[in-house]
Short mmCIF file of C-alpha atoms and ligand atoms in Angstrom, two decimals:
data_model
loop_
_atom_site.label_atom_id
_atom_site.label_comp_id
_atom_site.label_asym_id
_atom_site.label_seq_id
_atom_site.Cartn_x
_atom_site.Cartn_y
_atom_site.Cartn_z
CA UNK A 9 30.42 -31.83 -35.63
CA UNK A 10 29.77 -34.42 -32.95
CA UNK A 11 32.70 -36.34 -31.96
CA UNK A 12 31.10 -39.69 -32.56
CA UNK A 13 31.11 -39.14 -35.83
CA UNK A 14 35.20 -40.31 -35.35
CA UNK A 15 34.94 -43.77 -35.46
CA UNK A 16 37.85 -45.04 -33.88
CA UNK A 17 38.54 -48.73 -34.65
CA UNK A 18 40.39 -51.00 -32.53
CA UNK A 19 44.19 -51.41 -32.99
CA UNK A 20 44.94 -53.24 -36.26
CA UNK A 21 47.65 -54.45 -34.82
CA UNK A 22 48.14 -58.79 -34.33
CA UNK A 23 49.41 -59.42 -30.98
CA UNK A 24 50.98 -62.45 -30.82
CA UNK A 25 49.96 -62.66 -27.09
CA UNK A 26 47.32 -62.01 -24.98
CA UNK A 27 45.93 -60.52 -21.59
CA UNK A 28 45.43 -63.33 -19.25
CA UNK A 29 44.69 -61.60 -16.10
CA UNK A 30 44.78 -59.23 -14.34
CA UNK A 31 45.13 -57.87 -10.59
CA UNK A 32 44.86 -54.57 -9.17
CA UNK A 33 45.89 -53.63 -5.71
CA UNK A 34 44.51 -50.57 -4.06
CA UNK A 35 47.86 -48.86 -2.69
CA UNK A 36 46.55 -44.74 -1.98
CA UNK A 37 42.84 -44.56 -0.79
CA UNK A 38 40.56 -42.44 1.08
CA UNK A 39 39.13 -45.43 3.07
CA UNK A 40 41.50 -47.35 5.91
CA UNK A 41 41.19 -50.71 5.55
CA UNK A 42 39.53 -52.93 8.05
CA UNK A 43 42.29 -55.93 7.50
CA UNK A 44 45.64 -53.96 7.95
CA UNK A 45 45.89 -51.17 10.45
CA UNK A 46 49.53 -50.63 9.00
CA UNK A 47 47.97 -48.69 5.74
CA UNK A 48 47.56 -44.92 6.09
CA UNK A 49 44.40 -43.58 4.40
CA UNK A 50 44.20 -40.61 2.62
CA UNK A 51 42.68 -38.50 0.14
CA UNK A 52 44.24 -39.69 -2.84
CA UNK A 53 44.08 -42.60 -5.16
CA UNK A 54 47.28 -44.71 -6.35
CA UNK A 55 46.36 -48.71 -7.68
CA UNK A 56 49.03 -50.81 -8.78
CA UNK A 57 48.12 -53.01 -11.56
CA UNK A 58 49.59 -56.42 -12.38
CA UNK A 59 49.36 -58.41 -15.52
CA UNK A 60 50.06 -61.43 -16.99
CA UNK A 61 50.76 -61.30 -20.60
CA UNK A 62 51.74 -65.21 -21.75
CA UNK A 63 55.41 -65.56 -19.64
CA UNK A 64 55.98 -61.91 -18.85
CA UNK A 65 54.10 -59.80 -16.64
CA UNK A 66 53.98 -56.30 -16.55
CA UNK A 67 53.94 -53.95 -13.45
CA UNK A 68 51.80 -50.19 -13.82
CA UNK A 69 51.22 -47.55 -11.92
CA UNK A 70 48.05 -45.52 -12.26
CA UNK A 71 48.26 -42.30 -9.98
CA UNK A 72 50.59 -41.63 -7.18
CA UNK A 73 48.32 -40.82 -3.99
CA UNK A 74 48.73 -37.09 -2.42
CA UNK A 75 52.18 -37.52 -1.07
CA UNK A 76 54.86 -39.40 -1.28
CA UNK A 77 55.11 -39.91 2.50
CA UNK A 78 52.36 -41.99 2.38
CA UNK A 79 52.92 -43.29 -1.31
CA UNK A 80 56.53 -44.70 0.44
CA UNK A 81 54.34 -46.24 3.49
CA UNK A 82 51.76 -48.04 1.90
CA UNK A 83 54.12 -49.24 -0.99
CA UNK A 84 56.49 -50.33 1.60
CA UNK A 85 54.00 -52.03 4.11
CA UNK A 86 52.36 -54.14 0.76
CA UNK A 87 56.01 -54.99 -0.61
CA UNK A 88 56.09 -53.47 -3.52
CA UNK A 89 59.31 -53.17 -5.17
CA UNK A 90 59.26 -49.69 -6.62
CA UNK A 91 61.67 -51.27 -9.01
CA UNK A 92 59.88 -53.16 -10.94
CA UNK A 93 56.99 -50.96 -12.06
CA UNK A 94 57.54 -50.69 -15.62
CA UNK A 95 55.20 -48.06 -16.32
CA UNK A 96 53.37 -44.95 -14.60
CA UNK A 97 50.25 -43.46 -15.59
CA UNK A 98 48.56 -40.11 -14.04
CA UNK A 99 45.18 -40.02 -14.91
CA UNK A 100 44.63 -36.18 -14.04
CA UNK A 101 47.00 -33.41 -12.50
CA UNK A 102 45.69 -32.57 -9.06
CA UNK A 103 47.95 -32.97 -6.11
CA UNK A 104 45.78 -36.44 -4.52
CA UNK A 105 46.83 -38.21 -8.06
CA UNK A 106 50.28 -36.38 -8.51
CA UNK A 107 51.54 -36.15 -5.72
CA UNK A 108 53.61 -38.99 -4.46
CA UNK A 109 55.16 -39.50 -7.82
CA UNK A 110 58.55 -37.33 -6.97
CA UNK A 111 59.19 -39.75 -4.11
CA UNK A 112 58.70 -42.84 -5.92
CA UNK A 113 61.20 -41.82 -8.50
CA UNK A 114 63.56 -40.33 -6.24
CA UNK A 115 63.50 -43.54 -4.81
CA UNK A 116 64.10 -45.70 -7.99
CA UNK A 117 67.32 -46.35 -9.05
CA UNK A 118 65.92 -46.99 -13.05
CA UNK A 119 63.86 -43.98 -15.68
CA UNK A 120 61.01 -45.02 -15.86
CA UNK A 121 58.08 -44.11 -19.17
CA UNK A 122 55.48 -41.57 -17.47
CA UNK A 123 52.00 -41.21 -19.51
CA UNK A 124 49.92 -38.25 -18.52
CA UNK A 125 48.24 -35.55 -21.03
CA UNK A 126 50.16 -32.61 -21.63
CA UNK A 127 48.02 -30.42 -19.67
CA UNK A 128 48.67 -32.30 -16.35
CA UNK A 129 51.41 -29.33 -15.87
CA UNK A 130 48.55 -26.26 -16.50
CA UNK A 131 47.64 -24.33 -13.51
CA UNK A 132 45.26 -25.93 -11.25
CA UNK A 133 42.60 -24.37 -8.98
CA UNK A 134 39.54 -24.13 -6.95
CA UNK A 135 38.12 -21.10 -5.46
CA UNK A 136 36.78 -22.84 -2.08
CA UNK A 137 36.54 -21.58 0.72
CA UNK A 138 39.38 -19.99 -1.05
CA UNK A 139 41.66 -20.00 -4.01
CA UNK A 140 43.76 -22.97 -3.66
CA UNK A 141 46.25 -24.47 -5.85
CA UNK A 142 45.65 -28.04 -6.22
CA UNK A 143 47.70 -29.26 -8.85
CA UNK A 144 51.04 -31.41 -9.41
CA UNK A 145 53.77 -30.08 -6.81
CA UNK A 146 56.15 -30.67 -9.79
CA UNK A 147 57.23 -29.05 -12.94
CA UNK A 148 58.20 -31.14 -15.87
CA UNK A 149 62.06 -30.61 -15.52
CA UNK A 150 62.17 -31.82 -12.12
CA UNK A 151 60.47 -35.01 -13.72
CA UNK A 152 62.70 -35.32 -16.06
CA UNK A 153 65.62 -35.02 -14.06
CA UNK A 154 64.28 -37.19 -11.22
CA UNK A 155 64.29 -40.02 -14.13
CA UNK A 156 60.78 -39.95 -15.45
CA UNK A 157 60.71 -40.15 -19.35
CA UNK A 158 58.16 -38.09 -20.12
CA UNK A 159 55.50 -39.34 -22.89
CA UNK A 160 52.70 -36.67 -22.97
CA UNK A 161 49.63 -37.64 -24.50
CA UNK A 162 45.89 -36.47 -25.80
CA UNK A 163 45.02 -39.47 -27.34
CA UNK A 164 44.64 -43.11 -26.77
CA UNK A 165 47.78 -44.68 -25.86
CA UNK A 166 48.51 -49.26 -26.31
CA UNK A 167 50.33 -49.99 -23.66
CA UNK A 168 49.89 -53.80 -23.99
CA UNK A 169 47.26 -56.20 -26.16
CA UNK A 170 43.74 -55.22 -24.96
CA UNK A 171 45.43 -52.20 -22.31
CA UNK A 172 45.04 -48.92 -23.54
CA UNK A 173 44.86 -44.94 -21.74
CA UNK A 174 41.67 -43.16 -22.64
CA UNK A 175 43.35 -39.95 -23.27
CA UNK A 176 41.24 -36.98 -23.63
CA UNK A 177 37.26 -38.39 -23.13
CA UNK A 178 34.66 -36.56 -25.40
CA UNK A 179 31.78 -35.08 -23.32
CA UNK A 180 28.68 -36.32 -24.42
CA UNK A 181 25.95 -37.09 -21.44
CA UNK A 182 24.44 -33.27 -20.83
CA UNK A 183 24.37 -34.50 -16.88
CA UNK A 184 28.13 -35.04 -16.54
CA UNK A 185 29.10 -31.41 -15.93
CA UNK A 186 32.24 -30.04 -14.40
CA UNK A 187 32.21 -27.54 -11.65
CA UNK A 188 34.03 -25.88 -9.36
CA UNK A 189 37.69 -25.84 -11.08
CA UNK A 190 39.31 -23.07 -12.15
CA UNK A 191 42.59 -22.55 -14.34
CA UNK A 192 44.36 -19.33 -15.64
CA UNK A 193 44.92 -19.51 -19.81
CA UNK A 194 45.93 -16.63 -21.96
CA UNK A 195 46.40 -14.56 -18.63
CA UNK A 196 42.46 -15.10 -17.81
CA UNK A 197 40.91 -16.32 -15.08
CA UNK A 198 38.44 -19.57 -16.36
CA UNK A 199 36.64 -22.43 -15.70
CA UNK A 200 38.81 -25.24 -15.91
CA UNK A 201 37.21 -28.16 -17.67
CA UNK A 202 40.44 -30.45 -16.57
CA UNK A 203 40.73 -31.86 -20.25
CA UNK A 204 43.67 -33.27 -18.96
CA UNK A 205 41.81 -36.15 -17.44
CA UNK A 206 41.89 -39.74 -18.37
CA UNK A 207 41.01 -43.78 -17.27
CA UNK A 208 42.31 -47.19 -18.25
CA UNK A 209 40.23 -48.83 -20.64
CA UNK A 210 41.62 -52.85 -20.32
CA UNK A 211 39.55 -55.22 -22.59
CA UNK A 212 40.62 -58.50 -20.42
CA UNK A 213 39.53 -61.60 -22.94
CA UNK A 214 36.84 -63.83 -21.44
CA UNK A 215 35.11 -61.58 -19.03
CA UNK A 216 34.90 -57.86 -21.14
CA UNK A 217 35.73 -54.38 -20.79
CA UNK A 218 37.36 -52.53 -17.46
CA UNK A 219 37.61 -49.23 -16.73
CA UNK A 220 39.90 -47.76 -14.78
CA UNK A 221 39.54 -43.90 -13.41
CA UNK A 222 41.36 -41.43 -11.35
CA UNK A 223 38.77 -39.07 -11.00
CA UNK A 224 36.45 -39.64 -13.72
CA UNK A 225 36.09 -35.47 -14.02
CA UNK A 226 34.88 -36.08 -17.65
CA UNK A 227 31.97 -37.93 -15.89
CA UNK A 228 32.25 -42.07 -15.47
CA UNK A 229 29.49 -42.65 -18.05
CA UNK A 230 31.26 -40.40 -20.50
CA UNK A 231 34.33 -42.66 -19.38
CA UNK A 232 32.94 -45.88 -20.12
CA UNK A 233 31.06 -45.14 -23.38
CA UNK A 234 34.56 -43.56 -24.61
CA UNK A 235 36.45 -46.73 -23.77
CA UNK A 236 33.50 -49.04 -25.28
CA UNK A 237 34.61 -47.11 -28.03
CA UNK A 238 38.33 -47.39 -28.31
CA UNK A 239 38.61 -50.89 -27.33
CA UNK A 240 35.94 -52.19 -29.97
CA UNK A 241 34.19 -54.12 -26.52
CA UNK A 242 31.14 -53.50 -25.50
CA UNK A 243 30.13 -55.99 -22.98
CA UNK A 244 31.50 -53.83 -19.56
CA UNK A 245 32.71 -56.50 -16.55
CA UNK A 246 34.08 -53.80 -14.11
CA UNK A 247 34.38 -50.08 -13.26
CA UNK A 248 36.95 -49.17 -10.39
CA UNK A 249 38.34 -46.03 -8.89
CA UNK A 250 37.40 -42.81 -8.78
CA UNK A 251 33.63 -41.38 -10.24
CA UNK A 252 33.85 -37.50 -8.76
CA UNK A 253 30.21 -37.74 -7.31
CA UNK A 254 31.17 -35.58 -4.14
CA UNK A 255 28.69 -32.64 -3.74
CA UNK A 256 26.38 -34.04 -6.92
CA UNK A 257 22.57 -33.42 -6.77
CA UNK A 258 20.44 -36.41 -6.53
CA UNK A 259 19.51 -36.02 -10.51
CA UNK A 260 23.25 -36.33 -11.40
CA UNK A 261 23.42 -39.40 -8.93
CA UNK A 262 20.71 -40.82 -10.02
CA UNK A 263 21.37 -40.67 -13.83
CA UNK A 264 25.02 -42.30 -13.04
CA UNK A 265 23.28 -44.96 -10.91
CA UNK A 266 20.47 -45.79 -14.20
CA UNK A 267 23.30 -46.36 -16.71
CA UNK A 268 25.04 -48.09 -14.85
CA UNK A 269 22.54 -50.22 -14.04
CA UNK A 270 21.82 -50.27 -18.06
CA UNK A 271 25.35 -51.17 -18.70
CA UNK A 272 25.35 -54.24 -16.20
CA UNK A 273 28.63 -54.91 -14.97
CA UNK A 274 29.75 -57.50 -12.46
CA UNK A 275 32.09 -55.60 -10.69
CA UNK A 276 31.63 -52.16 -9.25
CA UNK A 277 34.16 -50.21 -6.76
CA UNK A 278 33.17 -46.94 -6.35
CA UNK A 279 36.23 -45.17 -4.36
CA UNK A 280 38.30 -42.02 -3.61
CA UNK A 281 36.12 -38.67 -4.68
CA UNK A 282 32.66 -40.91 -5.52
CA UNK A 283 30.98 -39.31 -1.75
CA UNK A 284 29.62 -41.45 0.51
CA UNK A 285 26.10 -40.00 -0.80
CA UNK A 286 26.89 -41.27 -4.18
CA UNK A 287 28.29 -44.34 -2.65
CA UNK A 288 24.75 -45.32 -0.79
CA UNK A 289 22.64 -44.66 -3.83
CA UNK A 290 25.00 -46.94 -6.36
CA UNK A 291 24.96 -49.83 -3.69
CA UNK A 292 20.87 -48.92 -3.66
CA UNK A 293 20.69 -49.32 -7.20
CA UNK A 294 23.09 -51.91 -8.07
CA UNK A 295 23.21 -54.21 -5.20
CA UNK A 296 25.88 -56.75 -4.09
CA UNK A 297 27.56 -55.54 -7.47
CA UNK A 298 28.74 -52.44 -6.00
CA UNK A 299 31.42 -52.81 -2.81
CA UNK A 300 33.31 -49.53 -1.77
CA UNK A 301 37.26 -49.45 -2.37
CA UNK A 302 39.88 -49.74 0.51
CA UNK A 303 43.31 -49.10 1.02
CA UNK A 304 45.12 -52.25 0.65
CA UNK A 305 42.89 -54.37 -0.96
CA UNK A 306 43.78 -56.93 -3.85
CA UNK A 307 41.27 -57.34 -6.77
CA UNK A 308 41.83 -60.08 -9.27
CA UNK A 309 39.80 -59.86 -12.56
FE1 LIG B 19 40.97 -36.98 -6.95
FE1 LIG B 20 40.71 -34.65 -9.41
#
């Protein structure tokens, strides 16, 4: 059966506090940033999220960047005290999400709680120009023993009132395919449908729903319809990160561009693997709305 037919209510659970807001600073990018020449680009994605919850306010980290050279540089050159992140998130296992995360916890002095799904760790691959291995340069063990404690997930994870991991995103829109990955299961060579990846769905009171994505490799409409879902909001204010629209055809573009012009949000900030194609034809579509990510960048919501 279809996999709406799951209704997934919002947590039952009564906070007795509240999101208040929320700021996101863009620490791994593709894009150099126009403001500070001390950034290094590359292709990767890390954003550090900060949030005020009543008088505490929590630190996470979704994705790592591609190394952690540049994970160190950027973190360093924003003052961020790799200390205080509370909690990591990998939205995917390929390398540009993965792979600073050994340095920043070689770095740390304190474990810190790692969410990823389980199959973050299966083999990764894409077949051009050649096979390539592009997954995490890690194994869980060396995680582990580098002070990550490890909290694999397939399903929605609460990580604070109105903050919640996707998990595993059911593939509904026929457009939002996924091509050109491969993986090895069972000792066969197959298509690799990366199940393992994931967004941030935040429901921030006041202004609506934000989505968060690494990749978006289950598609970004897919994404948002799935956290509409989970959260119980439907009213969408922002969509950041990642959308995977490198080397679409125009239809698949196009299709993204019409729902989210359907959807309506305020904020859009296309980044990282969305293709400068893709990029042109959102900002087409969706006007001042849509502004590309940078590296270094601070978004308040
Ligand atoms: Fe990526
Ligand atoms: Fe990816």
């Amino acid at each position: 059966g279809s996999p709406w037919r799951v209704i997934l209510k919002p947590s039952a659970i009564i906070y007795q506090y509240m999101l208040q807001n929320l700021s996101l600073t863009i620490v791994v990018e593709n894009s150099a940033s126009l403001e500070n020449d001390q950034l290094q680009a590359q292709h990767g994605l890390s954003i550090l999220l900060d949030m005020s919850l009543e008088s505490e306010s929590m630190k996470l980290l979704w994705d790592t960047g591609a190394t952690p050279e540049v994970m160190l540089h950027n973190a360093d050159a924003l003052n961020i005290d790799l200390e205080e992140i509370g909690l990591i998130c990998l939205s995917h296992g390929h390398y540009d999400h993965t792979g600073g995360l050994m340095g920043i916890l070689q770095e740390r002095t304190a474990p810190v709680p790692l969410i990823a799904h389980p199959e973050i760790f299966s083999p990764k691959l894409k077949l051009r120009p050649y096979l390539k291995y592009i997954g995490a340069p890690f194994t869980r063990d060396q995680l582990e023993a580098a002070g990550a404690v490890m909290l694999p997930c397939r399903s929605p994870a609460t990580l604070a009132p109105g903050v919640m991991t996707t998990g595993e995103v059911p593939r509904m829109e026929v457009f939002e395919t996924v091509e050109g990955f491969w993986t090895v299961k069972n000792e066969q060579y197959t298509p690799d449908p990366i199940s393992d990846d994931q967004s941030l769905a935040v429901h921030l009171p006041g202004k609506g729903l934000i989505v968060i994505s690494g990749c978006a490799h289950s598609g970004i409409i897919n994404t948002i319809r799935y956290a509409q879902r989970i959260t119980g909001e439907e009213s969408l204010y922002a969509v950041i990160g990642g959308f995977h629209l490198m080397g679409a055809d125009n239809k698949r573009i196009d299709s993204t561009a019409r729902a989210l012009l359907d959807l309506g949000p305020a904020v859009v900030r296309p980044g990282h693997c969305t293709g400068q194609k893709a990029l042109s034809r959102l900002q087409e579509v969706l006007g001042e709305s849509c502004q590309p990510l940078a590296v270094g960048e601070t978004i308040e919501l």
